[in-house]
PDB file of C-alpha atoms and ligand atoms in Angstrom:
ATOM      1  CA  UNK F   1     112.342 105.340 137.959  1.00 53.00           C
ATOM      2  CA  UNK F   2     108.814 104.649 136.765  1.00 65.00           C
ATOM      3  CA  UNK F   3     107.768 104.536 132.944  1.00 88.00           C
ATOM      4  CA  UNK F   4     105.986 107.433 131.637  1.00 96.00           C
ATOM      5  CA  UNK F   5     103.844 107.645 128.597  1.00 97.00           C
ATOM      6  CA  UNK F   6     104.538 109.994 125.763  1.00 97.00           C
ATOM      7  CA  UNK F   7     104.440 110.409 121.959  1.00 97.00           C
ATOM      8  CA  UNK F   8     107.370 110.759 119.621  1.00 97.00           C
ATOM      9  CA  UNK F   9     106.906 113.985 117.794  1.00 96.00           C
ATOM     10  CA  UNK F  10     110.230 114.363 116.085  1.00 95.00           C
ATOM     11  CA  UNK F  11     113.225 112.101 115.156  1.00 92.00           C
ATOM     12  CA  UNK F  12     116.729 113.663 114.521  1.00 88.00           C
ATOM     13  CA  UNK F  13     120.089 112.174 114.518  1.00 84.00           C
ATOM     14  CA  UNK F  14     119.567 109.311 116.725  1.00 86.00           C
ATOM     15  CA  UNK F  15     117.423 111.274 119.215  1.00 94.00           C
ATOM     16  CA  UNK F  16     113.682 111.274 119.561  1.00 96.00           C
ATOM     17  CA  UNK F  17     111.633 114.196 121.008  1.00 97.00           C
ATOM     18  CA  UNK F  18     108.922 112.723 123.187  1.00 97.00           C
ATOM     19  CA  UNK F  19     105.910 114.854 124.296  1.00 96.00           C
ATOM     20  CA  UNK F  20     104.192 113.705 127.294  1.00 95.00           C
ATOM     21  CA  UNK F  21     101.350 116.344 126.905  1.00 92.00           C
ATOM     22  CA  UNK F  22     103.278 118.924 129.032  1.00 92.00           C
ATOM     23  CA  UNK F  23     106.873 118.930 127.981  1.00 94.00           C
ATOM     24  CA  UNK F  24     109.269 117.755 125.362  1.00 96.00           C
ATOM     25  CA  UNK F  25     112.020 115.290 126.330  1.00 97.00           C
ATOM     26  CA  UNK F  26     114.915 114.626 124.301  1.00 97.00           C
ATOM     27  CA  UNK F  27     115.325 110.818 124.279  1.00 97.00           C
ATOM     28  CA  UNK F  28     117.580 108.118 123.095  1.00 95.00           C
ATOM     29  CA  UNK F  29     116.285 104.607 122.482  1.00 92.00           C
ATOM     30  CA  UNK F  30     119.125 102.789 123.731  1.00 82.00           C
ATOM     31  CA  UNK F  31     118.604  99.178 124.208  1.00 81.00           C
ATOM     32  CA  UNK F  32     115.174  99.124 122.562  1.00 83.00           C
ATOM     33  CA  UNK F  33     116.501  98.241 118.976  1.00 77.00           C
ATOM     34  CA  UNK F  34     119.211  96.176 120.311  1.00 77.00           C
ATOM     35  CA  UNK F  35     117.002  94.165 122.706  1.00 80.00           C
ATOM     36  CA  UNK F  36     113.769  94.086 120.867  1.00 80.00           C
ATOM     37  CA  UNK F  37     114.583  94.993 117.146  1.00 81.00           C
ATOM     38  CA  UNK F  38     112.290  97.813 117.329  1.00 83.00           C
ATOM     39  CA  UNK F  39     113.010 101.097 115.498  1.00 88.00           C
ATOM     40  CA  UNK F  40     110.811 103.963 116.795  1.00 94.00           C
ATOM     41  CA  UNK F  41     108.786 106.169 114.501  1.00 95.00           C
ATOM     42  CA  UNK F  42     107.514 109.621 114.580  1.00 96.00           C
ATOM     43  CA  UNK F  43     103.894 109.163 115.995  1.00 97.00           C
ATOM     44  CA  UNK F  44     104.745 106.123 118.226  1.00 97.00           C
ATOM     45  CA  UNK F  45     103.371 106.087 121.592  1.00 97.00           C
ATOM     46  CA  UNK F  46     106.094 105.090 123.809  1.00 97.00           C
ATOM     47  CA  UNK F  47     107.114 104.303 127.319  1.00 96.00           C
ATOM     48  CA  UNK F  48     110.174 106.510 128.578  1.00 96.00           C
ATOM     49  CA  UNK F  49     112.021 107.315 131.690  1.00 96.00           C
ATOM     50  CA  UNK F  50     113.591 110.604 132.608  1.00 96.00           C
ATOM     51  CA  UNK F  51     117.282 110.524 132.830  1.00 95.00           C
ATOM     52  CA  UNK F  52     117.947 114.157 133.362  1.00 96.00           C
ATOM     53  CA  UNK F  53     115.279 116.522 134.424  1.00 95.00           C
ATOM     54  CA  UNK F  54     117.469 119.640 134.894  1.00 96.00           C
ATOM     55  CA  UNK F  55     118.997 119.956 131.375  1.00 94.00           C
ATOM     56  CA  UNK F  56     117.135 122.018 128.738  1.00 94.00           C
ATOM     57  CA  UNK F  57     115.514 120.208 127.058  1.00 94.00           C
ATOM     58  CA  UNK F  58     115.021 117.378 129.607  1.00 97.00           C
ATOM     59  CA  UNK F  59     116.508 114.148 128.657  1.00 97.00           C
ATOM     60  CA  UNK F  60     115.106 110.634 128.682  1.00 96.00           C
ATOM     61  CA  UNK F  61     115.346 107.138 127.449  1.00 95.00           C
ATOM     62  CA  UNK F  62     112.657 105.282 125.376  1.00 95.00           C
ATOM     63  CA  UNK F  63     112.215 101.844 126.990  1.00 93.00           C
ATOM     64  CA  UNK F  64     109.174 100.490 125.036  1.00 93.00           C
ATOM     65  CA  UNK F  65     106.858 101.153 122.063  1.00 95.00           C
ATOM     66  CA  UNK F  66     103.068 100.669 122.342  1.00 95.00           C
ATOM     67  CA  UNK F  67     101.415  98.641 119.611  1.00 96.00           C
ATOM     68  CA  UNK F  68     100.912 100.720 116.467  1.00 97.00           C
ATOM     69  CA  UNK F  69      97.479 101.340 114.949  1.00 97.00           C
ATOM     70  CA  UNK F  70      99.226 101.669 111.558  1.00 97.00           C
ATOM     71  CA  UNK F  71     102.556 102.564 109.971  1.00 95.00           C
ATOM     72  CA  UNK F  72     103.306 104.593 106.805  1.00 93.00           C
ATOM     73  CA  UNK F  73     106.591 104.888 105.069  1.00 86.00           C
ATOM     74  CA  UNK F  74     105.844 108.131 103.019  1.00 85.00           C
ATOM     75  CA  UNK F  75     105.973 109.921 105.432  1.00 90.00           C
ATOM     76  CA  UNK F  76     107.704 107.664 107.921  1.00 91.00           C
ATOM     77  CA  UNK F  77     105.133 107.858 110.754  1.00 95.00           C
ATOM     78  CA  UNK F  78     102.937 105.687 112.853  1.00 97.00           C
ATOM     79  CA  UNK F  79      99.465 105.935 114.370  1.00 98.00           C
ATOM     80  CA  UNK F  80      97.774 108.199 111.657  1.00 98.00           C
ATOM     81  CA  UNK F  81      94.156 108.757 111.916  1.00 98.00           C
ATOM     82  CA  UNK F  82      93.229 110.699 108.942  1.00 98.00           C
ATOM     83  CA  UNK F  83      94.467 112.761 105.878  1.00 97.00           C
ATOM     84  CA  UNK F  84      93.563 116.340 105.505  1.00 97.00           C
ATOM     85  CA  UNK F  85      93.654 117.171 101.760  1.00 97.00           C
ATOM     86  CA  UNK F  86      94.154 120.919 101.506  1.00 97.00           C
ATOM     87  CA  UNK F  87      93.226 122.738  98.259  1.00 98.00           C
ATOM     88  CA  UNK F  88      92.501 126.459  97.678  1.00 98.00           C
ATOM     89  CA  UNK F  89      89.381 127.845  96.000  1.00 98.00           C
ATOM     90  CA  UNK F  90      91.706 130.098  93.999  1.00 98.00           C
ATOM     91  CA  UNK F  91      95.366 131.161  93.731  1.00 98.00           C
ATOM     92  CA  UNK F  92      95.995 128.457  92.937  1.00 97.00           C
ATOM     93  CA  UNK F  93      92.740 127.098  91.351  1.00 97.00           C
ATOM     94  CA  UNK F  94      92.415 123.483  92.203  1.00 97.00           C
ATOM     95  CA  UNK F  95      93.278 120.790  89.768  1.00 96.00           C
ATOM     96  CA  UNK F  96      90.463 118.373  90.416  1.00 96.00           C
ATOM     97  CA  UNK F  97      92.267 115.629  88.769  1.00 94.00           C
ATOM     98  CA  UNK F  98      95.053 116.017  91.201  1.00 94.00           C
ATOM     99  CA  UNK F  99      92.580 116.338  93.998  1.00 96.00           C
ATOM    100  CA  UNK F 100      91.028 112.916  93.146  1.00 96.00           C
ATOM    101  CA  UNK F 101      94.630 111.265  93.248  1.00 95.00           C
ATOM    102  CA  UNK F 102      95.054 112.557  96.718  1.00 95.00           C
ATOM    103  CA  UNK F 103      91.804 111.015  97.792  1.00 96.00           C
ATOM    104  CA  UNK F 104      92.541 107.762  96.027  1.00 96.00           C
ATOM    105  CA  UNK F 105      96.047 107.583  97.656  1.00 94.00           C
ATOM    106  CA  UNK F 106      94.519 108.138 101.153  1.00 95.00           C
ATOM    107  CA  UNK F 107      91.924 105.318 100.356  1.00 96.00           C
ATOM    108  CA  UNK F 108      94.711 103.057  99.152  1.00 94.00           C
ATOM    109  CA  UNK F 109      96.204 103.419 102.644  1.00 93.00           C
ATOM    110  CA  UNK F 110      93.050 102.830 104.341  1.00 96.00           C
ATOM    111  CA  UNK F 111      93.112 106.375 105.759  1.00 97.00           C
ATOM    112  CA  UNK F 112      89.840 108.432 105.953  1.00 98.00           C
ATOM    113  CA  UNK F 113      90.277 111.762 104.072  1.00 98.00           C
ATOM    114  CA  UNK F 114      88.822 115.213 104.794  1.00 98.00           C
ATOM    115  CA  UNK F 115      88.669 117.556 102.020  1.00 98.00           C
ATOM    116  CA  UNK F 116      89.559 121.116 103.022  1.00 98.00           C
ATOM    117  CA  UNK F 117      89.117 124.139 100.776  1.00 98.00           C
ATOM    118  CA  UNK F 118      91.079 127.242 101.824  1.00 98.00           C
ATOM    119  CA  UNK F 119      91.014 130.862 100.767  1.00 98.00           C
ATOM    120  CA  UNK F 120      87.212 130.997 101.063  1.00 98.00           C
ATOM    121  CA  UNK F 121      87.538 134.802 101.361  1.00 98.00           C
ATOM    122  CA  UNK F 122      88.614 134.958  97.727  1.00 98.00           C
ATOM    123  CA  UNK F 123      85.454 133.584  96.177  1.00 98.00           C
ATOM    124  CA  UNK F 124      81.688 134.170  96.283  1.00 98.00           C
ATOM    125  CA  UNK F 125      79.398 131.902  98.334  1.00 98.00           C
ATOM    126  CA  UNK F 126      78.021 130.418  94.965  1.00 98.00           C
ATOM    127  CA  UNK F 127      81.577 129.415  93.920  1.00 98.00           C
ATOM    128  CA  UNK F 128      82.186 127.736  97.297  1.00 98.00           C
ATOM    129  CA  UNK F 129      79.049 125.843  97.133  1.00 98.00           C
ATOM    130  CA  UNK F 130      79.743 124.663  93.581  1.00 98.00           C
ATOM    131  CA  UNK F 131      83.112 123.278  94.287  1.00 98.00           C
ATOM    132  CA  UNK F 132      81.945 121.684  97.592  1.00 98.00           C
ATOM    133  CA  UNK F 133      78.991 120.274  95.770  1.00 98.00           C
ATOM    134  CA  UNK F 134      81.230 118.322  93.313  1.00 98.00           C
ATOM    135  CA  UNK F 135      82.414 116.295  96.352  1.00 98.00           C
ATOM    136  CA  UNK F 136      79.164 116.010  98.221  1.00 96.00           C
ATOM    137  CA  UNK F 137      78.897 112.275  97.505  1.00 97.00           C
ATOM    138  CA  UNK F 138      82.581 111.365  97.548  1.00 97.00           C
ATOM    139  CA  UNK F 139      82.453 109.812 100.817  1.00 96.00           C
ATOM    140  CA  UNK F 140      84.592 112.452 102.522  1.00 96.00           C
ATOM    141  CA  UNK F 141      83.647 115.482 104.657  1.00 98.00           C
ATOM    142  CA  UNK F 142      84.311 118.747 102.941  1.00 98.00           C
ATOM    143  CA  UNK F 143      85.297 121.878 104.872  1.00 98.00           C
ATOM    144  CA  UNK F 144      85.672 125.435 103.490  1.00 98.00           C
ATOM    145  CA  UNK F 145      87.567 128.098 105.474  1.00 98.00           C
ATOM    146  CA  UNK F 146      90.150 130.826 105.327  1.00 98.00           C
ATOM    147  CA  UNK F 147      93.413 129.830 107.085  1.00 97.00           C
ATOM    148  CA  UNK F 148      94.013 133.447 107.810  1.00 95.00           C
ATOM    149  CA  UNK F 149      90.815 134.012 109.619  1.00 96.00           C
ATOM    150  CA  UNK F 150      90.852 131.887 112.894  1.00 94.00           C
ATOM    151  CA  UNK F 151      87.062 132.480 113.382  1.00 96.00           C
ATOM    152  CA  UNK F 152      86.433 130.370 110.247  1.00 98.00           C
ATOM    153  CA  UNK F 153      88.312 127.270 111.563  1.00 97.00           C
ATOM    154  CA  UNK F 154      85.882 125.980 114.228  1.00 97.00           C
ATOM    155  CA  UNK F 155      84.856 123.051 112.023  1.00 98.00           C
ATOM    156  CA  UNK F 156      88.475 122.325 111.201  1.00 98.00           C
ATOM    157  CA  UNK F 157      89.503 122.262 114.821  1.00 97.00           C
ATOM    158  CA  UNK F 158      86.579 119.954 115.635  1.00 97.00           C
ATOM    159  CA  UNK F 159      87.677 117.529 112.930  1.00 98.00           C
ATOM    160  CA  UNK F 160      91.270 117.325 114.007  1.00 98.00           C
ATOM    161  CA  UNK F 161      90.433 117.149 117.731  1.00 97.00           C
ATOM    162  CA  UNK F 162      92.014 114.169 119.493  1.00 97.00           C
ATOM    163  CA  UNK F 163      93.505 113.002 116.137  1.00 98.00           C
ATOM    164  CA  UNK F 164      96.721 112.702 114.388  1.00 98.00           C
ATOM    165  CA  UNK F 165      96.350 114.105 110.778  1.00 98.00           C
ATOM    166  CA  UNK F 166      98.429 114.309 107.840  1.00 97.00           C
ATOM    167  CA  UNK F 167      98.047 117.700 106.207  1.00 96.00           C
ATOM    168  CA  UNK F 168      98.731 117.518 102.446  1.00 95.00           C
ATOM    169  CA  UNK F 169      98.133 119.390  99.271  1.00 94.00           C
ATOM    170  CA  UNK F 170      99.911 121.207  96.461  1.00 93.00           C
ATOM    171  CA  UNK F 171     102.117 124.152  97.324  1.00 92.00           C
ATOM    172  CA  UNK F 172     100.664 127.548  97.659  1.00 95.00           C
ATOM    173  CA  UNK F 173      97.316 126.382  99.079  1.00 96.00           C
ATOM    174  CA  UNK F 174      98.013 127.705 102.530  1.00 96.00           C
ATOM    175  CA  UNK F 175      99.425 124.778 104.466  1.00 95.00           C
ATOM    176  CA  UNK F 176     101.948 126.881 106.316  1.00 94.00           C
ATOM    177  CA  UNK F 177      99.370 129.510 107.037  1.00 96.00           C
ATOM    178  CA  UNK F 178      97.004 127.023 108.474  1.00 96.00           C
ATOM    179  CA  UNK F 179      99.722 125.484 110.562  1.00 95.00           C
ATOM    180  CA  UNK F 180     100.796 128.833 112.006  1.00 94.00           C
ATOM    181  CA  UNK F 181      97.296 129.739 112.719  1.00 95.00           C
ATOM    182  CA  UNK F 182      96.412 126.407 114.361  1.00 94.00           C
ATOM    183  CA  UNK F 183      99.703 125.397 115.912  1.00 92.00           C
ATOM    184  CA  UNK F 184     101.147 128.803 116.717  1.00 81.00           C
ATOM    185  CA  UNK F 185      99.920 129.179 120.168  1.00 56.00           C
ATOM    186  CA  UNK F 186     100.619 125.681 121.359  1.00 49.00           C
ATOM    187  CA  UNK F 187     104.183 125.817 119.818  1.00 46.00           C
ATOM    188  CA  UNK F 188     104.954 129.081 121.722  1.00 41.00           C
ATOM    189  CA  UNK F 189     103.740 127.499 124.946  1.00 42.00           C
ATOM    190  CA  UNK F 190     106.065 124.515 124.414  1.00 42.00           C
ATOM    191  CA  UNK F 191     109.001 126.724 123.674  1.00 44.00           C
ATOM    192  CA  UNK F 192     109.182 125.797 120.041  1.00 45.00           C
ATOM    193  CA  UNK F 193     108.869 129.319 118.660  1.00 41.00           C
ATOM    194  CA  UNK F 194     112.293 129.289 117.067  1.00 42.00           C
ATOM    195  CA  UNK F 195     111.352 126.224 115.054  1.00 46.00           C
ATOM    196  CA  UNK F 196     108.209 127.965 113.817  1.00 44.00           C
ATOM    197  CA  UNK F 197     110.203 131.012 112.604  1.00 42.00           C
ATOM    198  CA  UNK F 198     112.909 128.913 110.864  1.00 45.00           C
ATOM    199  CA  UNK F 199     110.296 126.954 108.939  1.00 46.00           C
ATOM    200  CA  UNK F 200     111.699 127.557 105.379  1.00 42.00           C
ATOM    201  CA  UNK F 201     109.532 126.833 102.342  1.00 40.00           C
ATOM    202  CA  UNK F 202     112.143 124.954 100.443  1.00 39.00           C
ATOM    203  CA  UNK F 203     114.169 123.544 103.342  1.00 45.00           C
ATOM    204  CA  UNK F 204     114.046 119.798 103.561  1.00 48.00           C
ATOM    205  CA  UNK F 205     111.783 119.129 106.454  1.00 60.00           C
ATOM    206  CA  UNK F 206     111.780 115.946 108.595  1.00 77.00           C
ATOM    207  CA  UNK F 207     108.580 114.359 109.471  1.00 86.00           C
ATOM    208  CA  UNK F 208     107.348 115.894 112.557  1.00 92.00           C
ATOM    209  CA  UNK F 209     104.120 115.990 114.652  1.00 95.00           C
ATOM    210  CA  UNK F 210     102.864 119.412 115.289  1.00 95.00           C
ATOM    211  CA  UNK F 211     100.806 120.022 118.211  1.00 93.00           C
ATOM    212  CA  UNK F 212      97.420 121.636 117.472  1.00 93.00           C
ATOM    213  CA  UNK F 213      95.545 121.660 120.863  1.00 86.00           C
ATOM    214  CA  UNK F 214      95.115 118.829 123.287  1.00 84.00           C
ATOM    215  CA  UNK F 215      96.138 115.562 121.892  1.00 88.00           C
ATOM    216  CA  UNK F 216      95.716 116.820 118.322  1.00 96.00           C
ATOM    217  CA  UNK F 217      98.655 116.540 115.974  1.00 97.00           C
ATOM    218  CA  UNK F 218      99.277 117.458 112.460  1.00 97.00           C
ATOM    219  CA  UNK F 219     102.156 116.174 110.072  1.00 95.00           C
ATOM    220  CA  UNK F 220     102.854 118.531 107.218  1.00 89.00           C
ATOM    221  CA  UNK F 221     103.739 116.442 104.235  1.00 81.00           C
ATOM    222  CA  UNK F 222     103.953 117.948 100.878  1.00 66.00           C
ATOM    223  CA  UNK F 223     104.959 114.741  99.120  1.00 65.00           C
ATOM    224  CA  UNK F 224     102.209 112.585 100.379  1.00 77.00           C
ATOM    225  CA  UNK F 225     100.990 111.625  96.906  1.00 71.00           C
ATOM    226  CA  UNK F 226     102.746 110.886  93.864  1.00 66.00           C
ATOM    227  CA  UNK F 227     101.807 112.233  90.397  1.00 67.00           C
ATOM    228  CA  UNK F 228     100.948 108.810  89.258  1.00 75.00           C
ATOM    229  CA  UNK F 229      98.561 106.356  90.782  1.00 85.00           C
ATOM    230  CA  UNK F 230     100.524 103.306  91.939  1.00 87.00           C
ATOM    231  CA  UNK F 231      99.258  99.803  92.731  1.00 90.00           C
ATOM    232  CA  UNK F 232      95.892 100.321  91.125  1.00 93.00           C
ATOM    233  CA  UNK F 233      94.527  98.226  88.120  1.00 94.00           C
ATOM    234  CA  UNK F 234      92.510 100.334  85.734  1.00 95.00           C
ATOM    235  CA  UNK F 235      89.475  98.003  86.222  1.00 95.00           C
ATOM    236  CA  UNK F 236      89.614  98.650  90.069  1.00 96.00           C
ATOM    237  CA  UNK F 237      89.653 102.337  89.989  1.00 97.00           C
ATOM    238  CA  UNK F 238      85.760 102.549  90.008  1.00 97.00           C
ATOM    239  CA  UNK F 239      85.857 101.302  93.649  1.00 96.00           C
ATOM    240  CA  UNK F 240      87.375 104.629  94.594  1.00 97.00           C
ATOM    241  CA  UNK F 241      84.398 106.600  93.553  1.00 98.00           C
ATOM    242  CA  UNK F 242      81.730 105.820  96.257  1.00 97.00           C
ATOM    243  CA  UNK F 243      79.052 107.929  94.343  1.00 98.00           C
ATOM    244  CA  UNK F 244      79.017 105.319  91.668  1.00 98.00           C
ATOM    245  CA  UNK F 245      77.892 102.703  94.167  1.00 97.00           C
ATOM    246  CA  UNK F 246      74.021 102.901  93.958  1.00 97.00           C
ATOM    247  CA  UNK F 247      74.219 102.380  90.143  1.00 97.00           C
ATOM    248  CA  UNK F 248      76.919  99.711  89.602  1.00 95.00           C
ATOM    249  CA  UNK F 249      74.436  96.754  89.510  1.00 94.00           C
ATOM    250  CA  UNK F 250      72.245  98.625  86.991  1.00 97.00           C
ATOM    251  CA  UNK F 251      74.718  98.677  84.065  1.00 98.00           C
ATOM    252  CA  UNK F 252      73.916  96.375  81.279  1.00 98.00           C
ATOM    253  CA  UNK F 253      77.241  94.501  81.574  1.00 97.00           C
ATOM    254  CA  UNK F 254      78.251  93.190  84.973  1.00 93.00           C
ATOM    255  CA  UNK F 255      81.940  94.120  84.322  1.00 93.00           C
ATOM    256  CA  UNK F 256      81.064  97.600  83.105  1.00 97.00           C
ATOM    257  CA  UNK F 257      83.943 100.076  83.519  1.00 97.00           C
ATOM    258  CA  UNK F 258      81.534 102.998  82.919  1.00 98.00           C
ATOM    259  CA  UNK F 259      83.490 104.387  79.991  1.00 97.00           C
ATOM    260  CA  UNK F 260      81.767 103.972  76.726  1.00 94.00           C
ATOM    261  CA  UNK F 261      79.744 100.931  77.321  1.00 97.00           C
ATOM    262  CA  UNK F 262      76.137 100.845  76.036  1.00 97.00           C
ATOM    263  CA  UNK F 263      73.352 101.234  78.709  1.00 98.00           C
ATOM    264  CA  UNK F 264      75.836 102.289  81.509  1.00 98.00           C
ATOM    265  CA  UNK F 265      73.775 103.299  84.534  1.00 98.00           C
ATOM    266  CA  UNK F 266      76.637 105.424  85.970  1.00 98.00           C
ATOM    267  CA  UNK F 267      76.699 107.549  82.863  1.00 98.00           C
ATOM    268  CA  UNK F 268      73.034 107.803  82.816  1.00 98.00           C
ATOM    269  CA  UNK F 269      73.189 109.080  86.545  1.00 98.00           C
ATOM    270  CA  UNK F 270      75.813 111.634  85.325  1.00 98.00           C
ATOM    271  CA  UNK F 271      73.385 112.730  82.703  1.00 98.00           C
ATOM    272  CA  UNK F 272      70.554 113.144  85.079  1.00 98.00           C
ATOM    273  CA  UNK F 273      72.727 115.064  87.372  1.00 97.00           C
ATOM    274  CA  UNK F 274      72.873 112.401  90.026  1.00 97.00           C
ATOM    275  CA  UNK F 275      76.580 112.099  89.914  1.00 98.00           C
ATOM    276  CA  UNK F 276      78.910 115.065  89.496  1.00 98.00           C
ATOM    277  CA  UNK F 277      80.120 115.471  86.029  1.00 98.00           C
ATOM    278  CA  UNK F 278      83.629 116.548  87.170  1.00 98.00           C
ATOM    279  CA  UNK F 279      83.995 113.420  89.348  1.00 98.00           C
ATOM    280  CA  UNK F 280      82.948 111.366  86.424  1.00 98.00           C
ATOM    281  CA  UNK F 281      85.181 113.010  83.950  1.00 97.00           C
ATOM    282  CA  UNK F 282      88.098 112.699  86.353  1.00 97.00           C
ATOM    283  CA  UNK F 283      87.371 108.984  86.732  1.00 98.00           C
ATOM    284  CA  UNK F 284      87.520 108.515  82.948  1.00 98.00           C
ATOM    285  CA  UNK F 285      90.713 110.497  82.676  1.00 96.00           C
ATOM    286  CA  UNK F 286      92.358 108.502  85.436  1.00 96.00           C
ATOM    287  CA  UNK F 287      90.893 105.232  84.189  1.00 96.00           C
ATOM    288  CA  UNK F 288      92.488 105.965  80.632  1.00 96.00           C
ATOM    289  CA  UNK F 289      95.742 106.946  82.276  1.00 93.00           C
ATOM    290  CA  UNK F 290      95.993 103.644  84.061  1.00 94.00           C
ATOM    291  CA  UNK F 291      94.993 101.699  80.967  1.00 93.00           C
ATOM    292  CA  UNK F 292      97.383 103.407  78.704  1.00 91.00           C
ATOM    293  CA  UNK F 293     100.240 103.075  81.079  1.00 84.00           C
ATOM    294  CA  UNK F 294      99.641  99.369  81.192  1.00 64.00           C
ATOM    295  CA  UNK F 295      99.906  99.209  77.506  1.00 60.00           C
ATOM    296  CA  UNK F 296     103.121 101.077  77.412  1.00 56.00           C
ATOM    297  CA  UNK F 297     105.071  99.216  80.053  1.00 51.00           C
TER     298      UNK F 297
HETATM  299  P1  GDP M 301     101.755 126.413 101.372  1.00 84.26           P
HETATM  300  O1  GDP M 301     102.616 126.397 100.153  1.00 84.26           O
HETATM  301  O2  GDP M 301     100.680 125.406 101.110  1.00 84.26           O
HETATM  302  O3  GDP M 301     102.392 126.335 102.740  1.00 84.26           O
HETATM  303  O4  GDP M 301     101.016 127.868 101.383  1.00 84.26           O
HETATM  304  P2  GDP M 301     101.285 129.220 102.295  1.00 84.26           P
HETATM  305  O5  GDP M 301     100.709 129.041 103.622  1.00 84.26           O
HETATM  306  O6  GDP M 301     102.660 129.627 102.061  1.00 84.26           O
HETATM  307  O7  GDP M 301     100.341 130.260 101.587  1.00 84.26           O
HETATM  308  C1  GDP M 301     100.529 130.628 100.184  1.00 84.26           C
HETATM  309  C2  GDP M 301      99.946 132.034 100.009  1.00 84.26           C
HETATM  310  O8  GDP M 301      98.406 131.927 100.192  1.00 84.26           O
HETATM  311  C3  GDP M 301     100.502 133.010 101.014  1.00 84.26           C
HETATM  312  O9  GDP M 301     100.749 134.306 100.340  1.00 84.26           O
HETATM  313  C4  GDP M 301      99.375 133.178 102.041  1.00 84.26           C
HETATM  314  O10 GDP M 301      99.380 134.462 102.582  1.00 84.26           O
HETATM  315  C5  GDP M 301      98.135 133.034 101.141  1.00 84.26           C
HETATM  316  N1  GDP M 301      96.946 132.508 102.062  1.00 84.26           N
HETATM  317  C6  GDP M 301      96.998 131.489 102.754  1.00 84.26           C
HETATM  318  N2  GDP M 301      95.743 131.220 103.349  1.00 84.26           N
HETATM  319  C7  GDP M 301      94.956 132.274 102.870  1.00 84.26           C
HETATM  320  C8  GDP M 301      93.542 132.608 102.972  1.00 84.26           C
HETATM  321  O11 GDP M 301      92.767 131.929 103.787  1.00 84.26           O
HETATM  322  N3  GDP M 301      93.102 133.594 102.184  1.00 84.26           N
HETATM  323  C9  GDP M 301      93.936 134.285 101.448  1.00 84.26           C
HETATM  324  N4  GDP M 301      93.369 135.365 100.800  1.00 84.26           N
HETATM  325  N5  GDP M 301      95.220 134.122 101.234  1.00 84.26           N
HETATM  326  C10 GDP M 301      95.779 133.097 101.888  1.00 84.26           C
HETATM  327 ZN1   ZN M 302      78.531 101.329  83.709  1.00 84.26          ZN
END
């Protein structure tokens, strides 16, 4: 028996579903934990051997884990390349404050974020450009599309190609719709149609890699971010706003927090239209949240 390479796409009740690019194998990881103290995670690249190629699904045994690029615990997953933060232009209208928290959370985990605005069909071009413009200098790419219209998703497919992406965002923005449009075909090919149909809105979902084309995977994670920022000092928040960068050393005070200090170059840049007002206001709101929280506890 020779070792094959695959990816753990799902973990359930002691079994791991391993996808080798063609088929899914239901595997155990006997011995791996006992011998090496390693617990497989969804997203792990593994070596496995086939133990039964006649059963449906085929069965196997994971014999080794390849080195992880990274490891998260909310969701429990390994080898994540990026976070897709999905919001809708309308229905529901985006809370920009919440949006910033998603971006900050991704940055805290050292994961690049891509900002995706869905339901482009519901608003005018001017409205689309206005919202996208707010994030122009935020350091993350901004995509606009309609999850219901596959022809609008070329840019999205390009950005997820060859990567493992966490898809996150508030409810109602179109995550399920997007997944069905992008992963639908692949899942039917791999005989996973029943899973797609049984996807309930409020059922507890396990972390799972969904295949979205060749070597492209999505992880659907509603609970990726918490409502509160954790692990950030108020004074460090400014580092999460890349658009402040060019002005930082021009403030009168070297420790300027760009709040109400006199001669603040960041605030001047906002007044001159060089930094988006919305981003700046959200920065200040989150800054005060963090500062007040510290005072309370
Ligand atoms: P989720 O909660 O993020 O998974 O959102 P859903 O995928 O369930 O979508 C919420 C609602 O938005 C549903 O009624 C969808 O039909 C609708 N929706 C999703 N994508 C689009 C879109 O691109 N355009 C429009 N007009 N509606 C959409
Ligand atoms: Zn300043």
